[in-house]
Amino acid sequence: GSVQPTWSAAADGSPILSWIEPIKNGDYSLRYAVRKGGTWSEARTVIAGRHFFRNPAEAPEVIQLNDKLWMAHWVEMPKESSEAEYIYVSASVDGTHWSAPQMAHRDRSEVQHGLVSIAASGPNEASLFWLETPKGDDGPGYLMRTVVDGSGKEIKEERLDDDVCDCCPTSVARTAKGMIVAYRDHTAANIRDIAVLRFENGRWSPSKIVNADNWKLDACPVNAASVAAKGDHVALAWFTGATEPAKEQIVFSEDGGATFSKPLIFSTGAALGNTSLVLADDGGAIVSWLERTASGDARLLTREISASGAAGTVLQIAEGGKTPFGYPRVFHSPAGTLIAWGSGGKLETARSEEHT
């Protein structure tokens, strides 16, 4: 019954896996574990008994900002009769004792606030990037940023884009110059292509479309991009339904996301999306995605893309209906590559010491 697995890196680079787990009386808890030396730590509970919004795209996160500061965020949906969603944050100095939850946004109206990604943005602060739908399904959706201090208290909020695809996840990475945020943009003509914003020298760059797919859709695809960075080297992968069949694409940047290479298609059939990406040791990337089989089921695939754009062997991790996979996530460290998935059934992971 565990859902919404998400990876992050501990201060020493070890993988942190967080998830939502059912407990007694129909309640749920946010839990996490750390993998060191080939073994998992005991699972710890951040908080329990909250109205977690258990949607695969709304994954909570537990991150370690430094040796003495942990941060967790999640989305709650307190009423089944309402579409209202609220973002909460909790902080910890030891990863065991957590502060009382605080709402991470100023708006308290009964609309959607969610699809969060988080990154350290200062010595003792974090930036949350999220979407708000002030007028519900009538749009537009806003891309927002909230800065929280070491106690989880909101110290700054700003609107970054006035019209975005309002049910597609956000993704953020830290570059040598600052932060890069990837999200699905939206136009009045219902074009929904991937855009990025860069935060450098204390200022935001103008929004930039990564590639003009020109995907016109009168509904939200609940499917966005995944971005990763090391220094000025950036990789970004995403799903698009602008073509038939739908496909997965990847681009690289060597200037922190100011410019990108020509897109490379790495899917091999009818892509379903739910893209995840991490950087490999050689500067390339490891990607995972879902693809439809000939029988109409889904399979979870992964492959490595070199920095020069050469696509490696496709590995099938699992096969089944789309729902059991949820929104798979990959993680990479010198110890190997990990992937986690699960939605409605059970949470599963797989590991590769060498991604070949």
PDB file of C-alpha atoms in Angstrom, residues 23-262:
ATOM      1  CA  ILE A  23      -0.806   2.809   9.045  1.00  0.00           C
ATOM      2  CA  LYS A  24      -3.691   1.635  11.210  1.00  0.00           C
ATOM      3  CA  ASN A  25      -7.201   3.118  11.157  1.00  0.00           C
ATOM      4  CA  GLY A  26      -6.911   4.206   7.540  1.00  0.00           C
ATOM      5  CA  ASP A  27      -4.268   6.847   8.274  1.00  0.00           C
ATOM      6  CA  TYR A  28      -0.971   7.362   6.459  1.00  0.00           C
ATOM      7  CA  SER A  29       2.565   8.429   7.360  1.00  0.00           C
ATOM      8  CA  LEU A  30       5.490  10.053   5.527  1.00  0.00           C
ATOM      9  CA  ARG A  31       8.578   7.869   6.010  1.00  0.00           C
ATOM     10  CA  TYR A  32      12.141   7.658   4.719  1.00  0.00           C
ATOM     11  CA  ALA A  33      15.266   5.509   4.875  1.00  0.00           C
ATOM     12  CA  VAL A  34      18.927   6.068   3.979  1.00  0.00           C
ATOM     13  CA  ARG A  35      21.080   3.523   2.129  1.00  0.00           C
ATOM     14  CA  LYS A  36      24.728   3.288   3.243  1.00  0.00           C
ATOM     15  CA  GLY A  37      27.264   0.575   2.616  1.00  0.00           C
ATOM     16  CA  GLY A  38      24.783  -1.500   0.648  1.00  0.00           C
ATOM     17  CA  THR A  39      22.180  -1.648   3.418  1.00  0.00           C
ATOM     18  CA  TRP A  40      19.119   0.392   4.356  1.00  0.00           C
ATOM     19  CA  SER A  41      18.738   2.223   7.631  1.00  0.00           C
ATOM     20  CA  GLU A  42      15.670   1.697   9.755  1.00  0.00           C
ATOM     21  CA  ALA A  43      12.706   3.525   8.254  1.00  0.00           C
ATOM     22  CA  ARG A  44      11.925   6.749  10.128  1.00  0.00           C
ATOM     23  CA  THR A  45       8.623   8.585  10.300  1.00  0.00           C
ATOM     24  CA  VAL A  46       8.503  12.316   9.554  1.00  0.00           C
ATOM     25  CA  ILE A  47       4.814  12.742  10.359  1.00  0.00           C
ATOM     26  CA  ALA A  48       1.675  10.618  10.513  1.00  0.00           C
ATOM     27  CA  GLY A  49      -2.086  11.056  10.434  1.00  0.00           C
ATOM     28  CA  ARG A  50      -2.179  13.860   7.873  1.00  0.00           C
ATOM     29  CA  HIS A  51      -4.498  14.102   4.852  1.00  0.00           C
ATOM     30  CA  PHE A  52      -1.777  13.266   2.318  1.00  0.00           C
ATOM     31  CA  PHE A  53      -2.750  13.710  -1.334  1.00  0.00           C
ATOM     32  CA  ARG A  54      -1.736  10.291  -2.631  1.00  0.00           C
ATOM     33  CA  ASN A  55      -1.339  11.114  -6.323  1.00  0.00           C
ATOM     34  CA  PRO A  56       1.773   9.644  -8.011  1.00  0.00           C
ATOM     35  CA  ALA A  57       2.736  13.030  -9.499  1.00  0.00           C
ATOM     36  CA  GLU A  58       2.482  14.795  -6.104  1.00  0.00           C
ATOM     37  CA  ALA A  59       5.475  13.073  -4.529  1.00  0.00           C
ATOM     38  CA  PRO A  60       6.603  14.316  -1.091  1.00  0.00           C
ATOM     39  CA  GLU A  61      10.334  14.741  -0.504  1.00  0.00           C
ATOM     40  CA  VAL A  62      12.721  14.398   2.410  1.00  0.00           C
ATOM     41  CA  ILE A  63      16.038  16.159   1.803  1.00  0.00           C
ATOM     42  CA  GLN A  64      19.174  16.883   3.815  1.00  0.00           C
ATOM     43  CA  LEU A  65      20.363  20.458   3.271  1.00  0.00           C
ATOM     44  CA  ASN A  66      23.492  20.015   5.412  1.00  0.00           C
ATOM     45  CA  ASP A  67      24.771  17.931   8.342  1.00  0.00           C
ATOM     46  CA  LYS A  68      22.424  19.663  10.761  1.00  0.00           C
ATOM     47  CA  LEU A  69      19.345  20.461   8.708  1.00  0.00           C
ATOM     48  CA  TRP A  70      16.682  18.233   7.166  1.00  0.00           C
ATOM     49  CA  MET A  71      13.576  19.394   5.331  1.00  0.00           C
ATOM     50  CA  ALA A  72      10.403  17.590   4.242  1.00  0.00           C
ATOM     51  CA  HIS A  73       7.447  18.749   2.160  1.00  0.00           C
ATOM     52  CA  TRP A  74       4.176  17.147   1.162  1.00  0.00           C
ATOM     53  CA  VAL A  75       0.735  18.035  -0.236  1.00  0.00           C
ATOM     54  CA  GLU A  76      -2.514  17.546   1.667  1.00  0.00           C
ATOM     55  CA  MET A  77      -6.054  17.260   0.333  1.00  0.00           C
ATOM     56  CA  PRO A  78      -8.180  17.708   3.459  1.00  0.00           C
ATOM     57  CA  LYS A  79     -11.610  17.306   1.844  1.00  0.00           C
ATOM     58  CA  GLU A  80     -12.645  14.622  -0.630  1.00  0.00           C
ATOM     59  CA  SER A  81     -15.484  16.930  -1.712  1.00  0.00           C
ATOM     60  CA  SER A  82     -13.087  19.724  -2.675  1.00  0.00           C
ATOM     61  CA  GLU A  83     -10.124  19.996  -5.046  1.00  0.00           C
ATOM     62  CA  ALA A  84      -8.272  22.139  -2.501  1.00  0.00           C
ATOM     63  CA  GLU A  85      -4.633  21.099  -2.009  1.00  0.00           C
ATOM     64  CA  TYR A  86      -2.152  22.649   0.428  1.00  0.00           C
ATOM     65  CA  ILE A  87       1.638  22.356   0.712  1.00  0.00           C
ATOM     66  CA  TYR A  88       3.241  21.762   4.112  1.00  0.00           C
ATOM     67  CA  VAL A  89       6.855  21.871   5.281  1.00  0.00           C
ATOM     68  CA  SER A  90       8.585  20.435   8.339  1.00  0.00           C
ATOM     69  CA  ALA A  91      12.231  20.757   9.444  1.00  0.00           C
ATOM     70  CA  SER A  92      14.589  18.720  11.607  1.00  0.00           C
ATOM     71  CA  VAL A  93      18.107  19.068  13.005  1.00  0.00           C
ATOM     72  CA  ASP A  94      18.682  15.327  13.373  1.00  0.00           C
ATOM     73  CA  GLY A  95      16.293  13.623  10.938  1.00  0.00           C
ATOM     74  CA  THR A  96      14.371  12.112  13.845  1.00  0.00           C
ATOM     75  CA  HIS A  97      12.546  14.940  15.596  1.00  0.00           C
ATOM     76  CA  TRP A  98      10.514  17.114  13.228  1.00  0.00           C
ATOM     77  CA  SER A  99       8.957  20.550  13.668  1.00  0.00           C
ATOM     78  CA  ALA A 100       5.219  21.176  13.577  1.00  0.00           C
ATOM     79  CA  PRO A 101       4.029  21.403   9.936  1.00  0.00           C
ATOM     80  CA  GLN A 102       3.741  24.880   8.437  1.00  0.00           C
ATOM     81  CA  MET A 103       1.852  25.795   5.283  1.00  0.00           C
ATOM     82  CA  ALA A 104       4.338  26.800   2.607  1.00  0.00           C
ATOM     83  CA  HIS A 105       2.233  29.427   0.838  1.00  0.00           C
ATOM     84  CA  ARG A 106       0.324  32.571   1.753  1.00  0.00           C
ATOM     85  CA  ASP A 107      -2.837  31.801  -0.186  1.00  0.00           C
ATOM     86  CA  ARG A 108      -5.352  29.858   1.914  1.00  0.00           C
ATOM     87  CA  SER A 109      -8.197  29.641  -0.617  1.00  0.00           C
ATOM     88  CA  GLU A 110      -9.650  26.246  -1.573  1.00  0.00           C
ATOM     89  CA  VAL A 111      -7.694  25.792  -4.797  1.00  0.00           C
ATOM     90  CA  GLN A 112      -4.824  23.570  -5.860  1.00  0.00           C
ATOM     91  CA  HIS A 113      -1.350  24.264  -4.490  1.00  0.00           C
ATOM     92  CA  GLY A 114       1.058  21.473  -5.367  1.00  0.00           C
ATOM     93  CA  LEU A 115       3.381  19.634  -7.761  1.00  0.00           C
ATOM     94  CA  VAL A 116       6.351  20.711  -5.670  1.00  0.00           C
ATOM     95  CA  SER A 117      10.087  20.371  -6.215  1.00  0.00           C
ATOM     96  CA  ILE A 118      12.707  21.588  -3.751  1.00  0.00           C
ATOM     97  CA  ALA A 119      16.365  22.636  -3.710  1.00  0.00           C
ATOM     98  CA  ALA A 120      18.768  24.186  -1.238  1.00  0.00           C
ATOM     99  CA  SER A 121      19.076  27.887  -2.061  1.00  0.00           C
ATOM    100  CA  GLY A 122      21.217  29.150   0.820  1.00  0.00           C
ATOM    101  CA  PRO A 123      23.222  27.958   3.851  1.00  0.00           C
ATOM    102  CA  ASN A 124      20.084  27.334   5.899  1.00  0.00           C
ATOM    103  CA  GLU A 125      17.218  27.778   3.480  1.00  0.00           C
ATOM    104  CA  ALA A 126      15.392  25.952   0.738  1.00  0.00           C
ATOM    105  CA  SER A 127      13.328  27.006  -2.275  1.00  0.00           C
ATOM    106  CA  LEU A 128      10.098  25.206  -3.126  1.00  0.00           C
ATOM    107  CA  PHE A 129       8.750  25.482  -6.668  1.00  0.00           C
ATOM    108  CA  TRP A 130       5.068  24.723  -7.044  1.00  0.00           C
ATOM    109  CA  LEU A 131       1.903  25.434  -9.010  1.00  0.00           C
ATOM    110  CA  GLU A 132      -1.191  27.364  -7.959  1.00  0.00           C
ATOM    111  CA  THR A 133      -4.551  27.396  -9.744  1.00  0.00           C
ATOM    112  CA  PRO A 134      -6.335  30.495  -8.373  1.00  0.00           C
ATOM    113  CA  LYS A 135      -9.352  29.986 -10.657  1.00  0.00           C
ATOM    114  CA  GLY A 136      -9.400  26.193 -10.627  1.00  0.00           C
ATOM    115  CA  ASP A 137      -9.779  24.401 -13.953  1.00  0.00           C
ATOM    116  CA  ASP A 138     -10.687  27.711 -15.619  1.00  0.00           C
ATOM    117  CA  GLY A 139      -7.003  28.702 -15.334  1.00  0.00           C
ATOM    118  CA  PRO A 140      -4.521  30.149 -15.626  1.00  0.00           C
ATOM    119  CA  GLY A 141      -2.035  28.292 -13.466  1.00  0.00           C
ATOM    120  CA  TYR A 142       0.896  30.057 -11.795  1.00  0.00           C
ATOM    121  CA  LEU A 143       4.450  28.859 -11.267  1.00  0.00           C
ATOM    122  CA  MET A 144       5.397  29.948  -7.748  1.00  0.00           C
ATOM    123  CA  ARG A 145       8.490  29.957  -5.545  1.00  0.00           C
ATOM    124  CA  THR A 146       8.500  29.877  -1.757  1.00  0.00           C
ATOM    125  CA  VAL A 147      11.712  30.325   0.238  1.00  0.00           C
ATOM    126  CA  VAL A 148      11.707  28.763   3.720  1.00  0.00           C
ATOM    127  CA  ASP A 149      14.276  29.128   6.498  1.00  0.00           C
ATOM    128  CA  GLY A 150      15.830  26.395   8.619  1.00  0.00           C
ATOM    129  CA  SER A 151      12.714  26.134  10.770  1.00  0.00           C
ATOM    130  CA  GLY A 152      10.448  25.642   7.753  1.00  0.00           C
ATOM    131  CA  LYS A 153       8.980  29.133   8.031  1.00  0.00           C
ATOM    132  CA  GLU A 154       8.122  30.967   4.806  1.00  0.00           C
ATOM    133  CA  ILE A 155      10.336  34.037   4.355  1.00  0.00           C
ATOM    134  CA  LYS A 156       9.647  34.890   0.711  1.00  0.00           C
ATOM    135  CA  GLU A 157       7.098  34.081  -1.967  1.00  0.00           C
ATOM    136  CA  GLU A 158       7.107  35.115  -5.614  1.00  0.00           C
ATOM    137  CA  ARG A 159       5.276  34.335  -8.842  1.00  0.00           C
ATOM    138  CA  LEU A 160       7.590  33.231 -11.657  1.00  0.00           C
ATOM    139  CA  ASP A 161       5.181  32.562 -14.545  1.00  0.00           C
ATOM    140  CA  ASP A 162       1.559  33.697 -14.983  1.00  0.00           C
ATOM    141  CA  ASP A 163       0.382  30.876 -17.277  1.00  0.00           C
ATOM    142  CA  VAL A 164       1.627  27.296 -16.961  1.00  0.00           C
ATOM    143  CA  CYS A 165       0.229  23.818 -17.516  1.00  0.00           C
ATOM    144  CA  ASP A 166      -1.260  23.454 -14.056  1.00  0.00           C
ATOM    145  CA  CYS A 167      -1.163  19.699 -13.414  1.00  0.00           C
ATOM    146  CA  CYS A 168       2.351  18.835 -14.629  1.00  0.00           C
ATOM    147  CA  PRO A 169       5.153  18.383 -12.072  1.00  0.00           C
ATOM    148  CA  THR A 170       8.017  20.841 -11.624  1.00  0.00           C
ATOM    149  CA  SER A 171      11.704  19.880 -11.495  1.00  0.00           C
ATOM    150  CA  VAL A 172      14.683  21.840 -10.150  1.00  0.00           C
ATOM    151  CA  ALA A 173      18.467  21.396 -10.123  1.00  0.00           C
ATOM    152  CA  ARG A 174      21.402  23.419  -8.829  1.00  0.00           C
ATOM    153  CA  THR A 175      24.014  24.604 -11.322  1.00  0.00           C
ATOM    154  CA  ALA A 176      27.354  26.339 -10.746  1.00  0.00           C
ATOM    155  CA  LYS A 177      25.582  29.670 -11.243  1.00  0.00           C
ATOM    156  CA  GLY A 178      22.386  29.033  -9.257  1.00  0.00           C
ATOM    157  CA  MET A 179      19.191  27.086  -9.959  1.00  0.00           C
ATOM    158  CA  ILE A 180      17.397  25.896 -13.062  1.00  0.00           C
ATOM    159  CA  VAL A 181      13.673  25.093 -12.941  1.00  0.00           C
ATOM    160  CA  ALA A 182      11.917  23.022 -15.617  1.00  0.00           C
ATOM    161  CA  TYR A 183       8.135  23.005 -16.057  1.00  0.00           C
ATOM    162  CA  ARG A 184       5.467  22.643 -18.722  1.00  0.00           C
ATOM    163  CA  ASP A 185       4.457  26.031 -20.089  1.00  0.00           C
ATOM    164  CA  HIS A 186       1.044  26.975 -21.504  1.00  0.00           C
ATOM    165  CA  THR A 187      -0.206  29.479 -24.061  1.00  0.00           C
ATOM    166  CA  ALA A 188      -3.646  30.859 -24.895  1.00  0.00           C
ATOM    167  CA  ALA A 189      -3.642  28.499 -27.892  1.00  0.00           C
ATOM    168  CA  ASN A 190      -3.130  25.502 -25.537  1.00  0.00           C
ATOM    169  CA  ILE A 191       0.436  24.850 -26.647  1.00  0.00           C
ATOM    170  CA  ARG A 192       2.125  22.939 -23.813  1.00  0.00           C
ATOM    171  CA  ASP A 193       5.895  22.760 -24.296  1.00  0.00           C
ATOM    172  CA  ILE A 194       8.688  22.500 -21.711  1.00  0.00           C
ATOM    173  CA  ALA A 195      10.238  25.730 -20.454  1.00  0.00           C
ATOM    174  CA  VAL A 196      13.074  26.615 -18.075  1.00  0.00           C
ATOM    175  CA  LEU A 197      13.888  29.504 -15.780  1.00  0.00           C
ATOM    176  CA  ARG A 198      17.376  30.177 -14.410  1.00  0.00           C
ATOM    177  CA  PHE A 199      18.229  31.951 -11.158  1.00  0.00           C
ATOM    178  CA  GLU A 200      21.671  33.526 -11.489  1.00  0.00           C
ATOM    179  CA  ASN A 201      23.305  36.453  -9.665  1.00  0.00           C
ATOM    180  CA  GLY A 202      20.163  37.017  -7.644  1.00  0.00           C
ATOM    181  CA  ARG A 203      17.880  37.410 -10.674  1.00  0.00           C
ATOM    182  CA  TRP A 204      15.567  35.245 -12.751  1.00  0.00           C
ATOM    183  CA  SER A 205      16.148  34.889 -16.464  1.00  0.00           C
ATOM    184  CA  PRO A 206      13.185  35.193 -18.858  1.00  0.00           C
ATOM    185  CA  SER A 207      11.268  31.966 -19.397  1.00  0.00           C
ATOM    186  CA  LYS A 208      12.656  29.970 -22.327  1.00  0.00           C
ATOM    187  CA  ILE A 209      11.093  27.097 -24.295  1.00  0.00           C
ATOM    188  CA  VAL A 210      13.583  24.228 -24.449  1.00  0.00           C
ATOM    189  CA  ASN A 211      12.316  22.942 -27.814  1.00  0.00           C
ATOM    190  CA  ALA A 212       9.337  24.027 -29.900  1.00  0.00           C
ATOM    191  CA  ASP A 213       7.438  20.722 -29.924  1.00  0.00           C
ATOM    192  CA  ASN A 214       4.225  22.713 -30.477  1.00  0.00           C
ATOM    193  CA  TRP A 215       2.172  20.210 -28.529  1.00  0.00           C
ATOM    194  CA  LYS A 216      -1.403  21.472 -28.685  1.00  0.00           C
ATOM    195  CA  LEU A 217      -3.684  19.798 -26.155  1.00  0.00           C
ATOM    196  CA  ASP A 218      -6.997  20.926 -24.688  1.00  0.00           C
ATOM    197  CA  ALA A 219      -6.342  18.979 -21.475  1.00  0.00           C
ATOM    198  CA  CYS A 220      -3.469  18.601 -19.056  1.00  0.00           C
ATOM    199  CA  PRO A 221      -1.084  15.681 -19.750  1.00  0.00           C
ATOM    200  CA  VAL A 222       0.099  15.351 -16.094  1.00  0.00           C
ATOM    201  CA  ASN A 223       3.541  14.739 -17.550  1.00  0.00           C
ATOM    202  CA  ALA A 224       6.503  17.073 -17.463  1.00  0.00           C
ATOM    203  CA  ALA A 225      10.297  17.245 -17.508  1.00  0.00           C
ATOM    204  CA  SER A 226      13.136  16.034 -15.310  1.00  0.00           C
ATOM    205  CA  VAL A 227      16.312  18.103 -14.955  1.00  0.00           C
ATOM    206  CA  ALA A 228      19.716  17.389 -13.391  1.00  0.00           C
ATOM    207  CA  ALA A 229      22.917  19.408 -13.178  1.00  0.00           C
ATOM    208  CA  LYS A 230      26.545  19.305 -12.070  1.00  0.00           C
ATOM    209  CA  GLY A 231      28.468  22.528 -12.390  1.00  0.00           C
ATOM    210  CA  ASP A 232      27.417  24.119 -15.679  1.00  0.00           C
ATOM    211  CA  HIS A 233      26.583  20.729 -17.198  1.00  0.00           C
ATOM    212  CA  VAL A 234      22.801  20.215 -17.413  1.00  0.00           C
ATOM    213  CA  ALA A 235      20.649  17.383 -18.772  1.00  0.00           C
ATOM    214  CA  LEU A 236      16.900  17.650 -19.277  1.00  0.00           C
ATOM    215  CA  ALA A 237      14.482  14.949 -20.468  1.00  0.00           C
ATOM    216  CA  TRP A 238      10.772  15.134 -21.169  1.00  0.00           C
ATOM    217  CA  PHE A 239       7.696  13.534 -22.733  1.00  0.00           C
ATOM    218  CA  THR A 240       5.755  15.052 -25.616  1.00  0.00           C
ATOM    219  CA  GLY A 241       2.577  13.967 -27.356  1.00  0.00           C
ATOM    220  CA  ALA A 242       3.076  16.355 -30.271  1.00  0.00           C
ATOM    221  CA  THR A 243       3.892  13.410 -32.527  1.00  0.00           C
ATOM    222  CA  GLU A 244       2.363   9.997 -33.165  1.00  0.00           C
ATOM    223  CA  PRO A 245       3.568   7.931 -31.462  1.00  0.00           C
ATOM    224  CA  ALA A 246       4.394  10.077 -28.446  1.00  0.00           C
ATOM    225  CA  LYS A 247       8.093  10.236 -27.605  1.00  0.00           C
ATOM    226  CA  GLU A 248      10.754  10.961 -25.005  1.00  0.00           C
ATOM    227  CA  GLN A 249      13.501  13.501 -25.685  1.00  0.00           C
ATOM    228  CA  ILE A 250      16.703  14.657 -23.998  1.00  0.00           C
ATOM    229  CA  VAL A 251      18.926  17.723 -24.359  1.00  0.00           C
ATOM    230  CA  PHE A 252      22.234  18.766 -22.782  1.00  0.00           C
ATOM    231  CA  SER A 253      23.686  22.152 -21.870  1.00  0.00           C
ATOM    232  CA  GLU A 254      27.229  23.238 -21.022  1.00  0.00           C
ATOM    233  CA  ASP A 255      26.361  26.781 -19.887  1.00  0.00           C
ATOM    234  CA  GLY A 256      23.972  26.152 -17.016  1.00  0.00           C
ATOM    235  CA  GLY A 257      20.890  25.910 -19.219  1.00  0.00           C
ATOM    236  CA  ALA A 258      21.317  29.146 -21.174  1.00  0.00           C
ATOM    237  CA  THR A 259      21.476  27.112 -24.391  1.00  0.00           C
ATOM    238  CA  PHE A 260      20.696  23.472 -25.185  1.00  0.00           C
ATOM    239  CA  SER A 261      21.758  20.875 -27.721  1.00  0.00           C
ATOM    240  CA  LYS A 262      19.434  19.543 -30.385  1.00  0.00           C
TER     241      LYS A 262
END
